[in-house]
Amino acid sequence: MTDLKKFEVWFVTGSQDLYGEETLKQVAAHSEEIAAFLNNASQIPVRVVFKPTVKSTEEIFAICQEANVAPNVIGIITWMHTFSPAKMWITGLRALQKPIAHLHTQYNRDIPWATIDMDFMNLNQSAHGDRETGFMMSRMKINRKVVVGHWQDPEVLDQLNGWARAAAGWNDWQGARFVRFGDNMRYVAVTDGDKVEAELKFGFSVNTHGIGDLVAVINQISDAEVDQLTAEYEARYAVVDVLRKGGARYSSLRDAAKIELGLKAFLEAGNYKGFSDTFEDLHGMKQLPGIAAQRLMNQGYGFAGEGDWKTAALVRAMKVMGSGLKGGNAFMEDYTYHFDPSNPLVLGSHMLEICESIADGQAKCEIHPLGIGGKEDPVRLVFNVAAGPAINASMVDMGNRFRLIVNEVEAVAPENDLPKLPVARVLWKPYPDMKTGCAAWILAGGAHHTCYSQNLTSEHMEAFSDMAGVEYVKIGKNTDLYSLKNELRWSDVYYQINKA
Ligand code: MN
């Protein structure tokens, strides 16, 4: 979806004038070589740009200011080849508004046993130079990713990859616009939240349009455009006969296509990156958008149902983070359980709107009644989802802060046909196990709405939460409820003391 190569991270090496010209020349040459290696590494999704060594308060401040205003720069990688006294970093770090990865590396991998002398020691000092920087960032309470290892180590590249992807998602939120058609589903708590605080904290805005504004755009879509899109549906999906051209319900497929075209036109005109709707406010629409939401998500738009703008925004950010990776990211809901003790499972789905990006094989295009909403039967894509590791992520508003909750899960292939289930679905086992995973989620206040990701890990989400400065709760293989309950209590105190 997003070409991450349009983004840059700057490779900034710190030092000081004390070392003299010869050493600084070597520092610059080594840094340039490392930056070029990272830039060319297939694991790194963004461009890595070498910057001249910074050696003073003024130079560090200048590079931070420059990074702040450069629109394509999504973060900086810092490294101290030598020692860089960290009081020089205070002014710059205080000004810096972009994410930091602190690469704790060393130019040489191995100690040259036979030749090592004091000149070598003075040049290759990151083992203590980076500790000085680390102290300052910790004292200033700056969230950052610390990556340790030789710069050619595949694990180092993986970690920088994850951090850069999180930074791309974070960058995408800055100035992003999301639109809600109608308000929150009546009386529902977890999908609601403080949109002002979200804009302050996350950088995206959420604004509402009455459904009539959307209907007016839908009504302007021409028959020719609808012809074209329904033909695309018939070519791309296994469309049931009644919905095909000449079928008894072909007009419903046309209505669905018209809704998709209208929604897309509205989103493009308003420069929106995602949307939410609600089945309780569909005045003038024939169907709840089903296939439209599924396909627009697949094109990169964030979406969540029932007015859930937090999940819509999260789906968008995670789609950006996963750009170019195999697998997809979709709006999801924990729907129903299989409590068989030998094989407990969660069935995830929604009334309609699971993103096509996670479909296993060709989706079926079907029409079925929807029990709620009082509208005509909506057209939807029906599919299974492949087995494999995945995560569910949920952003909730705890009143004085946002909390990002992530559960690592293992999706399993359905063992049985589900011939009467008229929606896309996925089956998974939560980690560490069904009972602990679900109890942890409920104790943490995680929503029933999530973003389900096949191509991101909890490590991406942890980096993302650090960039956003929000509480992060990971439920994974090592979660135990006693520790989790304490973590939640202690975090409560932490966020009372450390207000935004
Ligand atoms: Mn829902």
Short mmCIF file of C-alpha atoms and ligand atoms in Angstrom, two decimals:
data_model
loop_
_atom_site.label_atom_id
_atom_site.label_comp_id
_atom_site.label_asym_id
_atom_site.label_seq_id
_atom_site.Cartn_x
_atom_site.Cartn_y
_atom_site.Cartn_z
CA MET A 1 0.00 0.00 0.00
CA THR A 2 2.38 2.76 1.10
CA ASP A 3 5.80 2.81 -0.55
CA LEU A 4 7.99 3.10 2.52
CA LYS A 5 11.03 3.94 0.40
CA LYS A 6 9.72 7.49 0.17
CA PHE A 7 10.58 7.87 3.86
CA GLU A 8 14.01 8.61 5.30
CA VAL A 9 15.64 7.94 8.61
CA TRP A 10 18.77 9.90 9.31
CA PHE A 11 21.89 8.18 10.57
CA VAL A 12 23.38 10.60 13.09
CA THR A 13 26.72 9.84 14.70
CA GLY A 14 27.81 11.74 17.78
CA SER A 15 31.37 12.60 18.75
CA GLN A 16 33.37 15.62 19.98
CA ASP A 17 36.28 17.77 18.76
CA LEU A 18 38.68 16.39 21.35
CA TYR A 19 39.81 13.49 19.18
CA GLY A 20 41.44 15.51 16.41
CA GLU A 21 40.94 15.49 12.68
CA GLU A 22 42.33 12.06 11.86
CA THR A 23 40.05 10.17 14.24
CA LEU A 24 36.99 12.21 13.23
CA LYS A 25 37.71 11.40 9.59
CA GLN A 26 37.66 7.71 10.42
CA VAL A 27 34.45 8.14 12.44
CA ALA A 28 32.76 9.80 9.47
CA ALA A 29 33.99 7.16 7.02
CA HIS A 30 32.78 4.30 9.22
CA SER A 31 29.40 5.98 9.78
CA GLU A 32 28.95 6.51 6.08
CA GLU A 33 29.72 2.86 5.43
CA ILE A 34 27.23 1.69 8.06
CA ALA A 35 24.50 4.04 6.82
CA ALA A 36 25.04 2.85 3.24
CA PHE A 37 24.87 -0.77 4.37
CA LEU A 38 21.59 -0.17 6.21
CA ASN A 39 20.23 1.79 3.27
CA ASN A 40 20.94 -1.09 0.91
CA ALA A 41 19.81 -3.88 3.25
CA SER A 42 16.70 -5.60 1.93
CA GLN A 43 15.32 -5.88 5.50
CA ILE A 44 15.22 -2.09 5.96
CA PRO A 45 12.05 -0.73 4.31
CA VAL A 46 13.02 2.97 4.34
CA ARG A 47 16.00 4.96 3.09
CA VAL A 48 18.82 5.44 5.58
CA VAL A 49 20.62 8.73 5.02
CA PHE A 50 24.11 9.40 6.34
CA LYS A 51 24.56 12.74 8.14
CA PRO A 52 27.87 14.40 9.05
CA THR A 53 29.13 13.65 12.56
CA VAL A 54 27.72 16.00 15.21
CA LYS A 55 30.27 17.28 17.73
CA SER A 56 28.71 20.18 19.64
CA THR A 57 25.50 21.43 21.25
CA GLU A 58 24.89 23.64 18.23
CA GLU A 59 25.40 20.91 15.64
CA ILE A 60 23.15 18.48 17.52
CA PHE A 61 20.41 21.08 17.92
CA ALA A 62 20.63 21.98 14.23
CA ILE A 63 20.26 18.39 12.99
CA CYS A 64 17.30 17.79 15.32
CA GLN A 65 15.57 20.93 14.10
CA GLU A 66 16.24 19.99 10.51
CA ALA A 67 14.77 16.51 11.06
CA ASN A 68 11.68 18.02 12.70
CA VAL A 69 10.69 20.01 9.64
CA ALA A 70 11.79 17.59 6.89
CA PRO A 71 8.49 16.04 5.81
CA ASN A 72 9.91 12.71 4.62
CA VAL A 73 12.04 12.13 7.71
CA ILE A 74 10.26 9.71 10.04
CA GLY A 75 12.98 9.27 12.65
CA ILE A 76 16.68 9.30 13.46
CA ILE A 77 19.14 6.56 14.29
CA THR A 78 21.79 7.71 16.73
CA TRP A 79 25.14 6.08 17.41
CA MET A 80 28.22 7.18 19.36
CA HIS A 81 31.26 5.70 17.60
CA THR A 82 33.37 7.59 20.12
CA PHE A 83 32.43 9.43 23.28
CA SER A 84 29.98 12.32 22.86
CA PRO A 85 29.48 14.17 26.16
CA ALA A 86 25.73 14.07 26.60
CA LYS A 87 25.15 17.55 27.98
CA MET A 88 25.73 18.54 24.36
CA TRP A 89 22.63 16.52 23.46
CA ILE A 90 20.16 18.17 25.87
CA THR A 91 19.07 21.08 23.68
CA GLY A 92 18.70 18.95 20.56
CA LEU A 93 16.89 16.09 22.23
CA ARG A 94 14.51 18.52 23.92
CA ALA A 95 13.61 19.95 20.51
CA LEU A 96 13.43 16.66 18.61
CA GLN A 97 9.90 15.59 17.75
CA LYS A 98 10.67 12.48 15.73
CA PRO A 99 11.24 8.92 16.95
CA ILE A 100 14.73 7.75 17.90
CA ALA A 101 16.41 4.40 17.49
CA HIS A 102 19.58 4.24 19.52
CA LEU A 103 21.83 1.82 17.65
CA HIS A 104 24.32 0.47 20.15
CA THR A 105 26.78 -0.97 17.70
CA GLN A 106 30.48 -0.96 16.95
CA TYR A 107 32.28 -0.63 13.63
CA ASN A 108 34.37 -3.75 14.15
CA ARG A 109 32.60 -6.92 15.15
CA ASP A 110 35.57 -8.60 16.81
CA ILE A 111 38.38 -7.38 19.01
CA PRO A 112 41.60 -7.53 16.91
CA TRP A 113 43.51 -9.46 19.54
CA ALA A 114 46.95 -9.20 18.01
CA THR A 115 46.91 -5.54 17.04
CA ILE A 116 44.66 -3.76 19.52
CA ASP A 117 46.31 -0.70 21.04
CA MET A 118 45.17 2.56 22.66
CA ASP A 119 44.51 4.24 19.29
CA PHE A 120 42.06 1.48 18.48
CA MET A 121 40.47 1.81 21.91
CA ASN A 122 40.04 5.56 21.52
CA LEU A 123 38.34 5.18 18.16
CA ASN A 124 36.00 2.30 19.07
CA GLN A 125 34.35 3.56 22.22
CA SER A 126 30.64 3.00 21.69
CA ALA A 127 30.59 0.55 24.61
CA HIS A 128 30.93 3.57 26.89
CA GLY A 129 30.00 6.42 24.52
CA ASP A 130 26.49 5.00 24.00
CA ARG A 131 26.05 4.60 27.75
CA GLU A 132 26.54 8.34 28.18
CA THR A 133 23.81 9.02 25.60
CA GLY A 134 21.58 6.37 27.12
CA PHE A 135 21.86 8.05 30.50
CA MET A 136 20.77 11.39 29.08
CA MET A 137 17.80 9.95 27.19
CA SER A 138 16.72 8.06 30.29
CA ARG A 139 17.12 11.12 32.48
CA MET A 140 15.06 13.13 29.97
CA LYS A 141 12.48 10.29 29.88
CA ILE A 142 12.73 10.00 26.11
CA ASN A 143 11.10 6.89 24.71
CA ARG A 144 13.30 5.22 22.15
CA LYS A 145 14.18 1.86 20.69
CA VAL A 146 17.56 0.54 21.80
CA VAL A 147 19.04 -1.92 19.31
CA VAL A 148 22.21 -3.76 20.35
CA GLY A 149 24.60 -5.71 18.16
CA HIS A 150 26.96 -5.52 15.23
CA TRP A 151 25.43 -3.53 12.36
CA GLN A 152 25.58 -6.50 9.98
CA ASP A 153 23.83 -8.83 12.44
CA PRO A 154 20.50 -9.96 10.88
CA GLU A 155 18.76 -9.50 14.25
CA VAL A 156 19.88 -5.88 14.34
CA LEU A 157 18.48 -5.35 10.85
CA ASP A 158 15.20 -6.99 11.90
CA GLN A 159 14.87 -4.73 14.90
CA LEU A 160 15.63 -1.61 12.87
CA ASN A 161 13.10 -2.82 10.31
CA GLY A 162 10.44 -3.09 13.01
CA TRP A 163 11.27 0.31 14.44
CA ALA A 164 11.24 1.97 11.00
CA ARG A 165 7.85 0.42 10.24
CA ALA A 166 6.44 1.69 13.54
CA ALA A 167 7.87 5.13 12.73
CA ALA A 168 6.15 5.05 9.33
CA GLY A 169 2.82 4.29 11.02
CA TRP A 170 3.39 7.04 13.55
CA ASN A 171 4.33 9.49 10.80
CA ASP A 172 1.18 8.57 8.91
CA TRP A 173 -0.98 9.60 11.88
CA GLN A 174 0.48 13.11 12.03
CA GLY A 175 -2.10 15.38 10.43
CA ALA A 176 -4.20 12.39 9.32
CA ARG A 177 -7.94 12.91 8.94
CA PHE A 178 -10.58 10.33 9.84
CA VAL A 179 -14.29 10.73 9.23
CA ARG A 180 -17.17 9.23 11.19
CA PHE A 181 -20.52 8.85 9.53
CA GLY A 182 -22.90 9.24 12.42
CA ASP A 183 -21.95 8.97 16.06
CA ASN A 184 -20.97 6.10 18.31
CA MET A 185 -23.28 3.10 18.60
CA ARG A 186 -25.77 4.12 21.24
CA TYR A 187 -24.71 3.36 24.83
CA VAL A 188 -21.50 1.53 23.84
CA ALA A 189 -18.54 2.51 26.04
CA VAL A 190 -15.30 1.05 24.73
CA THR A 191 -15.66 2.37 21.18
CA ASP A 192 -16.10 5.90 22.50
CA GLY A 193 -13.37 8.21 23.75
CA ASP A 194 -11.83 11.65 23.89
CA LYS A 195 -11.23 12.88 20.35
CA VAL A 196 -9.57 16.08 21.55
CA GLU A 197 -7.06 14.16 23.64
CA ALA A 198 -6.50 11.76 20.74
CA GLU A 199 -5.58 14.63 18.45
CA LEU A 200 -3.22 16.08 21.06
CA LYS A 201 -1.63 12.71 21.72
CA PHE A 202 -1.71 11.04 18.31
CA GLY A 203 -1.80 13.89 15.81
CA PHE A 204 -4.86 12.75 13.85
CA SER A 205 -8.23 14.45 13.76
CA VAL A 206 -11.64 12.80 13.83
CA ASN A 207 -14.69 14.65 12.57
CA THR A 208 -18.27 13.66 11.94
CA HIS A 209 -20.45 13.98 8.89
CA GLY A 210 -24.15 13.25 8.93
CA ILE A 211 -24.95 10.22 6.82
CA GLY A 212 -26.90 12.53 4.47
CA ASP A 213 -23.65 14.12 3.31
CA LEU A 214 -22.43 10.70 2.22
CA VAL A 215 -25.76 9.71 0.66
CA ALA A 216 -25.63 12.86 -1.49
CA VAL A 217 -22.27 11.72 -2.91
CA ILE A 218 -23.47 8.13 -3.40
CA ASN A 219 -26.48 9.40 -5.33
CA GLN A 220 -24.22 11.18 -7.81
CA ILE A 221 -22.41 8.01 -8.86
CA SER A 222 -23.16 7.22 -12.51
CA ASP A 223 -24.56 3.95 -13.85
CA ALA A 224 -21.45 3.56 -16.00
CA GLU A 225 -19.20 3.60 -12.93
CA VAL A 226 -21.45 1.04 -11.24
CA ASP A 227 -21.33 -1.17 -14.38
CA GLN A 228 -17.57 -1.12 -14.26
CA LEU A 229 -17.29 -1.95 -10.56
CA THR A 230 -19.87 -4.77 -10.61
CA ALA A 231 -17.94 -6.28 -13.54
CA GLU A 232 -14.79 -6.09 -11.38
CA TYR A 233 -16.64 -7.87 -8.55
CA GLU A 234 -17.72 -10.63 -10.93
CA ALA A 235 -14.18 -11.06 -12.24
CA ARG A 236 -12.42 -10.96 -8.88
CA TYR A 237 -14.73 -12.91 -6.57
CA ALA A 238 -16.83 -16.05 -6.63
CA VAL A 239 -20.07 -14.08 -6.89
CA VAL A 240 -23.20 -16.12 -6.12
CA ASP A 241 -25.54 -16.53 -9.08
CA VAL A 242 -28.38 -14.39 -7.71
CA LEU A 243 -26.02 -11.39 -7.52
CA ARG A 244 -24.59 -11.84 -11.02
CA LYS A 245 -25.75 -9.82 -13.98
CA GLY A 246 -29.16 -11.22 -14.91
CA GLY A 247 -29.60 -12.72 -11.42
CA ALA A 248 -32.65 -11.97 -9.27
CA ARG A 249 -30.67 -9.78 -6.86
CA TYR A 250 -28.25 -8.11 -9.25
CA SER A 251 -29.70 -4.75 -8.21
CA SER A 252 -28.38 -5.33 -4.66
CA LEU A 253 -24.87 -5.83 -6.05
CA ARG A 254 -25.26 -2.55 -7.94
CA ASP A 255 -26.41 -0.78 -4.77
CA ALA A 256 -23.36 -2.14 -2.92
CA ALA A 257 -21.05 -0.98 -5.71
CA LYS A 258 -22.63 2.45 -5.68
CA ILE A 259 -22.03 2.71 -1.93
CA GLU A 260 -18.38 1.74 -2.38
CA LEU A 261 -17.87 4.31 -5.14
CA GLY A 262 -19.61 7.01 -3.10
CA LEU A 263 -17.58 6.25 0.00
CA LYS A 264 -14.35 6.29 -1.96
CA ALA A 265 -15.24 9.60 -3.62
CA PHE A 266 -16.08 11.09 -0.22
CA LEU A 267 -12.82 9.86 1.35
CA GLU A 268 -10.74 11.13 -1.57
CA ALA A 269 -12.42 14.54 -1.65
CA GLY A 270 -11.88 15.00 2.09
CA ASN A 271 -8.35 13.53 2.06
CA TYR A 272 -9.42 11.03 4.71
CA LYS A 273 -7.32 8.02 5.69
CA GLY A 274 -10.18 6.06 7.18
CA PHE A 275 -13.75 6.10 8.40
CA SER A 276 -16.33 4.57 10.69
CA ASP A 277 -20.06 4.14 10.29
CA THR A 278 -22.88 2.73 12.37
CA PHE A 279 -25.85 0.56 11.51
CA GLU A 280 -27.95 2.82 13.73
CA ASP A 281 -27.55 5.74 11.35
CA LEU A 282 -28.06 4.78 7.73
CA HIS A 283 -30.76 7.23 6.67
CA GLY A 284 -31.03 7.26 2.90
CA MET A 285 -28.70 4.28 2.42
CA LYS A 286 -30.07 1.02 1.14
CA GLN A 287 -27.55 -1.27 2.85
CA LEU A 288 -24.98 -1.14 5.59
CA PRO A 289 -21.63 -0.92 3.75
CA GLY A 290 -20.25 -4.46 3.76
CA ILE A 291 -18.19 -5.26 0.69
CA ALA A 292 -17.42 -1.53 0.44
CA ALA A 293 -15.73 -1.44 3.85
CA GLN A 294 -13.94 -4.74 3.14
CA ARG A 295 -12.52 -3.50 -0.16
CA LEU A 296 -11.67 0.03 0.99
CA MET A 297 -9.69 -1.45 3.89
CA ASN A 298 -7.84 -3.58 1.37
CA GLN A 299 -6.94 -0.37 -0.47
CA GLY A 300 -5.37 0.99 2.71
CA TYR A 301 -8.18 2.88 4.42
CA GLY A 302 -8.69 2.42 8.15
CA PHE A 303 -12.14 1.26 9.16
CA ALA A 304 -14.09 0.12 12.19
CA GLY A 305 -17.81 -0.27 12.76
CA GLU A 306 -20.20 1.34 15.23
CA GLY A 307 -18.46 4.69 15.30
CA ASP A 308 -15.21 3.17 16.56
CA TRP A 309 -12.78 5.83 15.32
CA LYS A 310 -9.93 4.61 17.57
CA THR A 311 -9.87 1.20 15.91
CA ALA A 312 -10.31 2.75 12.44
CA ALA A 313 -7.20 4.88 13.04
CA LEU A 314 -5.28 1.90 14.44
CA VAL A 315 -6.18 -0.24 11.42
CA ARG A 316 -4.82 2.49 9.15
CA ALA A 317 -1.55 2.87 11.08
CA MET A 318 -1.02 -0.88 11.14
CA LYS A 319 -1.64 -1.11 7.40
CA VAL A 320 1.09 1.46 6.84
CA MET A 321 3.42 -0.41 9.22
CA GLY A 322 2.84 -3.66 7.37
CA SER A 323 3.31 -2.18 3.88
CA GLY A 324 5.03 -4.59 1.53
CA LEU A 325 4.94 -7.53 3.95
CA LYS A 326 3.09 -10.74 3.21
CA GLY A 327 -0.29 -10.98 4.96
CA GLY A 328 -2.80 -8.33 5.93
CA ASN A 329 -4.32 -6.18 8.64
CA ALA A 330 -8.06 -6.11 9.28
CA PHE A 331 -10.73 -4.73 11.51
CA MET A 332 -11.74 -7.64 13.76
CA GLU A 333 -14.07 -8.52 16.57
CA ASP A 334 -13.83 -11.31 19.12
CA TYR A 335 -17.16 -12.85 18.24
CA THR A 336 -17.78 -16.26 19.80
CA TYR A 337 -15.90 -19.02 21.63
CA HIS A 338 -15.22 -22.73 21.26
CA PHE A 339 -14.68 -23.89 24.85
CA ASP A 340 -13.75 -27.48 24.03
CA PRO A 341 -11.08 -28.12 26.73
CA SER A 342 -8.91 -30.06 24.30
CA ASN A 343 -9.00 -27.36 21.63
CA PRO A 344 -10.27 -23.98 22.88
CA LEU A 345 -10.61 -21.31 20.18
CA VAL A 346 -11.84 -17.79 19.56
CA LEU A 347 -13.87 -17.17 16.43
CA GLY A 348 -13.16 -13.68 15.18
CA SER A 349 -15.44 -11.98 12.70
CA HIS A 350 -17.79 -9.05 12.35
CA MET A 351 -21.28 -8.50 11.08
CA LEU A 352 -19.71 -7.88 7.65
CA GLU A 353 -16.57 -5.85 7.60
CA ILE A 354 -13.42 -7.98 7.71
CA CYS A 355 -10.70 -6.72 5.37
CA GLU A 356 -10.07 -8.71 2.23
CA SER A 357 -6.30 -8.48 2.83
CA ILE A 358 -6.40 -11.46 5.21
CA ALA A 359 -8.49 -13.74 2.95
CA ASP A 360 -7.13 -17.21 2.30
CA GLY A 361 -7.78 -17.69 -1.40
CA GLN A 362 -10.58 -16.25 -3.48
CA ALA A 363 -13.40 -14.66 -1.49
CA LYS A 364 -17.03 -15.49 -2.12
CA CYS A 365 -19.39 -12.57 -2.71
CA GLU A 366 -22.75 -13.28 -1.08
CA ILE A 367 -25.92 -11.62 0.12
CA HIS A 368 -27.71 -12.48 3.34
CA PRO A 369 -30.10 -10.74 5.70
CA LEU A 370 -28.63 -8.70 8.56
CA GLY A 371 -30.54 -9.14 11.81
CA ILE A 372 -30.13 -5.53 12.89
CA GLY A 373 -30.29 -2.11 11.28
CA GLY A 374 -33.58 -2.51 9.44
CA LYS A 375 -32.09 -2.04 5.97
CA GLU A 376 -31.94 -4.16 2.84
CA ASP A 377 -29.73 -7.25 2.86
CA PRO A 378 -26.08 -6.22 2.55
CA VAL A 379 -23.60 -7.72 0.08
CA ARG A 380 -20.42 -9.01 1.68
CA LEU A 381 -17.26 -10.99 1.03
CA VAL A 382 -17.08 -14.35 2.81
CA PHE A 383 -13.76 -16.13 3.35
CA ASN A 384 -11.58 -18.09 5.73
CA VAL A 385 -8.24 -16.92 7.06
CA ALA A 386 -5.05 -18.97 6.93
CA ALA A 387 -3.33 -20.46 9.97
CA GLY A 388 -0.27 -18.77 11.41
CA PRO A 389 0.98 -16.36 14.03
CA ALA A 390 -0.94 -13.10 14.40
CA ILE A 391 -1.73 -10.36 16.88
CA ASN A 392 -4.84 -8.53 17.99
CA ALA A 393 -4.39 -4.89 18.98
CA SER A 394 -6.83 -2.61 20.74
CA MET A 395 -6.63 1.04 21.78
CA VAL A 396 -8.82 2.03 24.70
CA ASP A 397 -9.38 5.33 26.49
CA MET A 398 -8.88 4.83 30.25
CA GLY A 399 -10.02 8.36 31.12
CA ASN A 400 -6.63 9.88 31.93
CA ARG A 401 -4.69 8.07 29.20
CA PHE A 402 -4.90 5.78 26.22
CA ARG A 403 -3.83 2.14 26.57
CA LEU A 404 -2.68 -0.05 23.71
CA ILE A 405 -3.28 -3.74 24.37
CA VAL A 406 -1.79 -6.47 22.20
CA ASN A 407 -2.48 -10.20 22.38
CA GLU A 408 -0.25 -12.61 20.52
CA VAL A 409 -2.37 -15.38 19.00
CA GLU A 410 -1.97 -18.40 16.76
CA ALA A 411 -4.55 -18.66 14.00
CA VAL A 412 -5.64 -22.18 13.10
CA ALA A 413 -7.28 -23.48 9.96
CA PRO A 414 -10.98 -24.26 10.45
CA GLU A 415 -11.44 -28.00 10.92
CA ASN A 416 -15.09 -27.87 10.01
CA ASP A 417 -17.05 -26.24 7.25
CA LEU A 418 -19.22 -23.39 8.40
CA PRO A 419 -21.85 -23.61 5.67
CA LYS A 420 -24.37 -21.32 7.32
CA LEU A 421 -22.01 -18.64 8.59
CA PRO A 422 -22.48 -15.72 6.17
CA VAL A 423 -19.39 -13.71 7.10
CA ALA A 424 -15.59 -13.79 6.88
CA ARG A 425 -14.06 -15.46 9.92
CA VAL A 426 -10.82 -16.50 11.56
CA LEU A 427 -10.14 -18.97 14.36
CA TRP A 428 -7.28 -18.41 16.79
CA LYS A 429 -5.77 -19.52 20.07
CA PRO A 430 -4.73 -16.67 22.33
CA TYR A 431 -1.37 -16.84 24.11
CA PRO A 432 -0.40 -17.91 26.71
CA ASP A 433 -3.56 -20.04 26.68
CA MET A 434 -7.26 -19.47 26.18
CA LYS A 435 -8.24 -18.82 29.79
CA THR A 436 -5.24 -16.71 30.77
CA GLY A 437 -5.23 -14.77 27.51
CA CYS A 438 -8.92 -13.91 27.69
CA ALA A 439 -8.77 -13.08 31.41
CA ALA A 440 -5.76 -10.82 30.84
CA TRP A 441 -7.53 -9.04 27.98
CA ILE A 442 -10.62 -8.44 30.09
CA LEU A 443 -8.59 -7.24 33.09
CA ALA A 444 -6.71 -4.83 30.84
CA GLY A 445 -10.02 -3.46 29.49
CA GLY A 446 -9.32 -4.47 25.90
CA ALA A 447 -12.15 -3.87 23.45
CA HIS A 448 -14.11 -6.45 21.46
CA HIS A 449 -12.92 -4.48 18.41
CA THR A 450 -9.32 -4.90 17.35
CA CYS A 451 -6.96 -4.73 14.45
CA TYR A 452 -5.96 -8.28 13.54
CA SER A 453 -2.52 -8.43 11.97
CA GLN A 454 -0.79 -11.25 10.17
CA ASN A 455 2.40 -9.35 9.41
CA LEU A 456 3.15 -7.27 12.51
CA THR A 457 4.40 -8.48 15.87
CA SER A 458 4.13 -7.20 19.42
CA GLU A 459 7.60 -5.73 18.91
CA HIS A 460 6.28 -3.38 16.20
CA MET A 461 3.43 -2.38 18.48
CA GLU A 462 5.69 -1.77 21.47
CA ALA A 463 7.84 0.57 19.39
CA PHE A 464 4.71 2.28 18.13
CA SER A 465 3.34 2.77 21.66
CA ASP A 466 6.68 4.26 22.73
CA MET A 467 6.48 6.76 19.89
CA ALA A 468 2.91 7.64 20.87
CA GLY A 469 3.84 7.77 24.55
CA VAL A 470 0.90 5.56 25.53
CA GLU A 471 0.60 2.74 27.99
CA TYR A 472 1.35 -0.62 26.38
CA VAL A 473 0.07 -3.95 27.66
CA LYS A 474 1.38 -7.08 26.00
CA ILE A 475 -0.38 -10.39 26.49
CA GLY A 476 1.85 -13.16 25.19
CA LYS A 477 3.61 -16.39 25.94
CA ASN A 478 4.96 -15.21 29.30
CA THR A 479 1.86 -13.51 30.65
CA ASP A 480 0.70 -14.55 34.08
CA LEU A 481 -2.28 -12.94 35.71
CA TYR A 482 -0.66 -12.14 39.03
CA SER A 483 2.07 -10.06 37.36
CA LEU A 484 -0.34 -8.52 34.90
CA LYS A 485 -2.69 -7.31 37.64
CA ASN A 486 0.23 -5.71 39.43
CA GLU A 487 1.47 -4.13 36.19
CA LEU A 488 -1.95 -2.57 35.64
CA ARG A 489 -2.10 -1.23 39.20
CA TRP A 490 1.41 0.19 39.04
CA SER A 491 0.76 1.72 35.63
CA ASP A 492 -2.27 3.45 37.06
CA VAL A 493 -0.03 5.18 39.58
CA TYR A 494 2.60 5.92 36.94
CA TYR A 495 0.12 7.68 34.67
CA GLN A 496 -1.33 9.67 37.57
CA ILE A 497 2.13 11.03 38.28
CA ASN A 498 3.37 11.41 34.72
CA LYS A 499 0.62 13.38 33.08
CA ALA A 500 0.96 14.54 29.50
MN MN B 1 -18.63 -4.40 16.28
#
